[in-house]
Coordinates of C-alpha atoms in Angstrom, one line a residue:
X1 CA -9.3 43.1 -50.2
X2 CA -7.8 41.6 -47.1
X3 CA -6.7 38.3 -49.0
X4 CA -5.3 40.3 -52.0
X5 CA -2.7 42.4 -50.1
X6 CA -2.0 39.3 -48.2
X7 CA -2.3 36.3 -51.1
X8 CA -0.8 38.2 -54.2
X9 CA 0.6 41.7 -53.6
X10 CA 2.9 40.8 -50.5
X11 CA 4.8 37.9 -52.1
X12 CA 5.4 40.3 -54.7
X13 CA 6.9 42.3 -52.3
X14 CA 9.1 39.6 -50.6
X15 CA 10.2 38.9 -54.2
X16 CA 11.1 42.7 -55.2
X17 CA 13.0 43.5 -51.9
X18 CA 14.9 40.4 -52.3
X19 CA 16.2 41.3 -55.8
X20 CA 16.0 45.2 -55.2
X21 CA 18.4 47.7 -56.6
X22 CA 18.6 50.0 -54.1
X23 CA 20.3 52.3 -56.7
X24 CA 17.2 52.3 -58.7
X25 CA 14.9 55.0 -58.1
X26 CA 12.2 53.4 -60.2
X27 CA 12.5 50.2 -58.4
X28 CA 12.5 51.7 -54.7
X29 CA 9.7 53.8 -56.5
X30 CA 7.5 50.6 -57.2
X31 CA 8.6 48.8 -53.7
X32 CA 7.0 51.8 -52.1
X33 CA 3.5 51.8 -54.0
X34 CA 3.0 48.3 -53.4
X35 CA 3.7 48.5 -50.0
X36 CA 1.2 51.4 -49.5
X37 CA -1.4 49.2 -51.6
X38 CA -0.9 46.5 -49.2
X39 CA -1.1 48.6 -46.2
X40 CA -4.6 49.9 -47.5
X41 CA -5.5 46.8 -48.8
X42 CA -5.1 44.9 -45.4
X43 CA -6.3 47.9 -43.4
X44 CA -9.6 48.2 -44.7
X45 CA -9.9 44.5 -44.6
X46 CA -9.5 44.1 -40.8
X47 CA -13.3 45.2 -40.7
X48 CA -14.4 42.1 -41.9
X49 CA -14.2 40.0 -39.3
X50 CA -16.2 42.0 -36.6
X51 CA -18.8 42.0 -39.4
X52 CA -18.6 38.3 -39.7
X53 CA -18.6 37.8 -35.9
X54 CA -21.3 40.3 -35.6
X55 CA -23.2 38.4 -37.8
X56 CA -22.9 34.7 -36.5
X57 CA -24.7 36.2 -33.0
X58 CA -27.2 37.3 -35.0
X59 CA -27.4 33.6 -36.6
X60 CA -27.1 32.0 -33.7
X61 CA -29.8 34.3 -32.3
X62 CA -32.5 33.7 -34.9
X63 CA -31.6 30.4 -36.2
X64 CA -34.0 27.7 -36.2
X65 CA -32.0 24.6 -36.0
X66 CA -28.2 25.3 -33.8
X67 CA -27.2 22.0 -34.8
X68 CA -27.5 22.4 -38.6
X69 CA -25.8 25.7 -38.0
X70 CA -22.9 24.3 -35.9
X71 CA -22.4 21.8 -38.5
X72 CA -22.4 24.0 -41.5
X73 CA -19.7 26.0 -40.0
X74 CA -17.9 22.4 -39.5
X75 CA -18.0 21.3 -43.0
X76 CA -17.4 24.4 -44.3
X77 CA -14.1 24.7 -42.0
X78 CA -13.2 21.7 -43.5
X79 CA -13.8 22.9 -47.3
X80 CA -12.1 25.6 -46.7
X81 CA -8.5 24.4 -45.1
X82 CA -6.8 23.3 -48.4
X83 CA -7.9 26.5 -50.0
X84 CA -6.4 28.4 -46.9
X85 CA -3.6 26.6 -47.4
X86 CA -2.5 27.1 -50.9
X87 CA -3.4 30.7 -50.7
X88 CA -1.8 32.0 -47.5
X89 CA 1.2 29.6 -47.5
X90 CA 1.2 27.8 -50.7
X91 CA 1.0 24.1 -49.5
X92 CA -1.5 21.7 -49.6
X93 CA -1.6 21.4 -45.9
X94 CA -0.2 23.3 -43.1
X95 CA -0.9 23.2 -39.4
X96 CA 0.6 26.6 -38.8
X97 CA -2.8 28.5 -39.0
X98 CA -6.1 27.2 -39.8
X99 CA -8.8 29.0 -41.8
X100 CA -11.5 31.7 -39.8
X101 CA -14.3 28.9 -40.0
X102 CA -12.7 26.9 -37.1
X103 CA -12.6 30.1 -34.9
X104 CA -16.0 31.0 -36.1
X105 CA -17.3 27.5 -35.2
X106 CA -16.0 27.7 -31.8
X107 CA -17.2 30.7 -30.8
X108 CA -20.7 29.2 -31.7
X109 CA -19.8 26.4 -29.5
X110 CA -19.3 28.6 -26.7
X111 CA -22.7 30.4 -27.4
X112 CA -24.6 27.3 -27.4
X113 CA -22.5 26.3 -24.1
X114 CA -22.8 29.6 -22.4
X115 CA -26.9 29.5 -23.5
X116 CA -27.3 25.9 -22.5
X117 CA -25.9 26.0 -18.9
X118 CA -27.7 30.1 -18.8
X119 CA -27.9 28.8 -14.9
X120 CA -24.8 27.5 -13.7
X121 CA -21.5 29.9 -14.3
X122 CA -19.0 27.4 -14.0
X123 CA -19.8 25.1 -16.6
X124 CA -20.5 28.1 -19.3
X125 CA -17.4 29.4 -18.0
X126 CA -15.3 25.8 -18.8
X127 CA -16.8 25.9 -22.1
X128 CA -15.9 28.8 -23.1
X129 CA -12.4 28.2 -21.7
X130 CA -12.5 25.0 -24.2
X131 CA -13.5 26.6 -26.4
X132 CA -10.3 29.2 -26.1
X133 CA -8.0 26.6 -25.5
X134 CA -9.3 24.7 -28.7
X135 CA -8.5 28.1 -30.8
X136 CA -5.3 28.2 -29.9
X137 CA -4.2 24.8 -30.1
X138 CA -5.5 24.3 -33.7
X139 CA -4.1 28.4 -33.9
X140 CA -7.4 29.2 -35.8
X141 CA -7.6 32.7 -37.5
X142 CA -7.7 35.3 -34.8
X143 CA -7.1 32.4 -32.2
X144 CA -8.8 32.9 -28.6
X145 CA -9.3 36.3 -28.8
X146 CA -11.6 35.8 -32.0
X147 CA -14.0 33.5 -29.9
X148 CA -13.5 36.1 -27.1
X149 CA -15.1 38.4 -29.0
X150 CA -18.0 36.6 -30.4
X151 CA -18.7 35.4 -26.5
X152 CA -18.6 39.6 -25.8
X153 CA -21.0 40.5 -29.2
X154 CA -23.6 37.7 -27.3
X155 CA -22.8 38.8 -24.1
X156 CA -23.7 42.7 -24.6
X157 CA -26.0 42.3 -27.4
X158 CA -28.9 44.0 -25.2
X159 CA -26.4 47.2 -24.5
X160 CA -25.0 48.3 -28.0
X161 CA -23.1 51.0 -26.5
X162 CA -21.0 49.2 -24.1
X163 CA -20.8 46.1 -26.9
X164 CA -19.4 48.9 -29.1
X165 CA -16.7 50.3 -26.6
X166 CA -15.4 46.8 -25.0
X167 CA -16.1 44.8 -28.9
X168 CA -13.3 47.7 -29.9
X169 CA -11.0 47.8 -26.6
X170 CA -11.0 43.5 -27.4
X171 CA -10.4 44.1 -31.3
X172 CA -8.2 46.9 -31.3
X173 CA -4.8 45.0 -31.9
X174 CA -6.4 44.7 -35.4
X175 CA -5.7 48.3 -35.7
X176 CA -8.8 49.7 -38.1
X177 CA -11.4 46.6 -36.9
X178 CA -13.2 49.0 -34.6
X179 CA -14.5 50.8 -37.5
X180 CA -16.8 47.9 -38.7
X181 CA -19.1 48.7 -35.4
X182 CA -20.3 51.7 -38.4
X183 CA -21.7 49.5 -40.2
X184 CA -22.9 46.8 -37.7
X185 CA -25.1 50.3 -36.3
X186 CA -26.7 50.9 -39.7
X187 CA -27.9 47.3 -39.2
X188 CA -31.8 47.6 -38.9
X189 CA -32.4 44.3 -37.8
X190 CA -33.7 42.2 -40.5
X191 CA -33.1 40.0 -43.3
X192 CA -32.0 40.9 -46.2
X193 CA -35.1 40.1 -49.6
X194 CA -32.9 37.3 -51.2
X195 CA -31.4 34.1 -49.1
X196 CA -28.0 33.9 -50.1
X197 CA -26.5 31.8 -47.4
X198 CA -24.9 29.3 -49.8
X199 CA -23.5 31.8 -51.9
X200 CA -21.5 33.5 -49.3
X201 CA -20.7 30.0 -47.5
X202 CA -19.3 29.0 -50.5
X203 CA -17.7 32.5 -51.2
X204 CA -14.9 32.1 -48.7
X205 CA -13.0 29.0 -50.4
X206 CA -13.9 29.9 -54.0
X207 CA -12.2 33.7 -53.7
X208 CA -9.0 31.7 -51.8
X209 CA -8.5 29.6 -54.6
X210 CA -9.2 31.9 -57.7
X211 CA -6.9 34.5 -55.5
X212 CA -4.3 31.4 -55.0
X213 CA -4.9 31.1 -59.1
X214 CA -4.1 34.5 -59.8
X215 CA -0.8 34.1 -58.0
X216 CA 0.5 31.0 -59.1
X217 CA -0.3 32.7 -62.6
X218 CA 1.2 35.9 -62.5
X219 CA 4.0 35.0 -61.0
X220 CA 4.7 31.5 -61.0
X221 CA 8.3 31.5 -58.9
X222 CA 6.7 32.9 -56.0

């Protein structure tokens, strides 16, 4: 939902105020629902990511192999940049923003650092600072403070209560993000019947592009 407001109904709306009659009700009239579309379109998307971030603790947590793990997030990072790309900025490559893999990966980094050195603060504490100053120099989805809220999840995932109030205070410039802890409570602990890992790996590109395919499409001068 996230990815629709921002892949195919803003440009829409960069394209409409640009040519905007502002003597025409029915036009100011149309500007103003897409704009609320987008609003609730992007607003109800910002609980994704906790979800996701939620979820890669509990990966890390319960995963037999780290490295295979680390490197999945890797290669899919990679997958996933031209697809980014084309949707969010229409360009084959761009180094303005890379795709939320790369900040998911390196908040695993810092788990496995922060796990690794469990006895010796400074060193957990330089790879997680690494690991923020990596986010912001590749200027990963969600950046540093993405990674600093994975490290928080792992951190406090023994006292849901306080994970819950400091996970919000961290995510709270995303406006409606502190509403996924809901459903990251209702989670029960275990896995689901069906191992779908793949699927939803594989998910992530393969809705950029057919988004990205939609727009080019519908409205092929944008």
């Amino acid at each position: 939902m996230d990815h629709i407001g921002a892949v195919i109904i803003e440009p829409l709306i960069a394209q409409l105020s640009q040519t905007l009659d502002l003597n025409s009700i029915s036009e100011l009239q149309k500007l103003q629902f897409l704009q609320n579309l987008d609003r609730a379109l992007r607003l109800i998307g910002r609980l994704a990511f906790p979800i996701f971030c939620f979820l890669l603790v509990e990966g890390f947590l319960h995963t037999r192999n780290v490295k295979n793990y680390a490197l999945r997030l890797l290669v899919f990072s990679a997958i996933s940049e031209i697809p980014f790309d084309l949707a969010i900025n229409t360009a084959w490559f761009d180094p303005s923003l890379q795709n939320v893999y790369f900040t998911l990966f390196l908040g695993l980094v810092a788990l496995i650092g922060i796990q690794k050195y469990q006895f010796t603060f400074w060193k957990q504490a330089v790879v997680v600072a690494v690991c923020f100053g990596t986010a912001v120099l590749l200027r990963t989805d969600y950046g540093a403070m993405g990674v600093c809220f994975i490290v928080l999840l792992y951190l406090l995932r023994d006292h849901k209560v306080q994970q819950m109030i400091w996970g919000s205070i961290v995510i709270c410039g995303e406006m409606t993000a502190p509403l996924a802890f809901i459903p990251i409570r209702m989670y029960n602990g275990t896995r689901g019947k069906w191992n779908l890992k793949y699927l939803f790996y594989t998910f992530y590109p393969l809705h950029l592009l057919i988004l990205f395919g939609i727009r080019k499409v519908c409205y092929p001068g944008i």
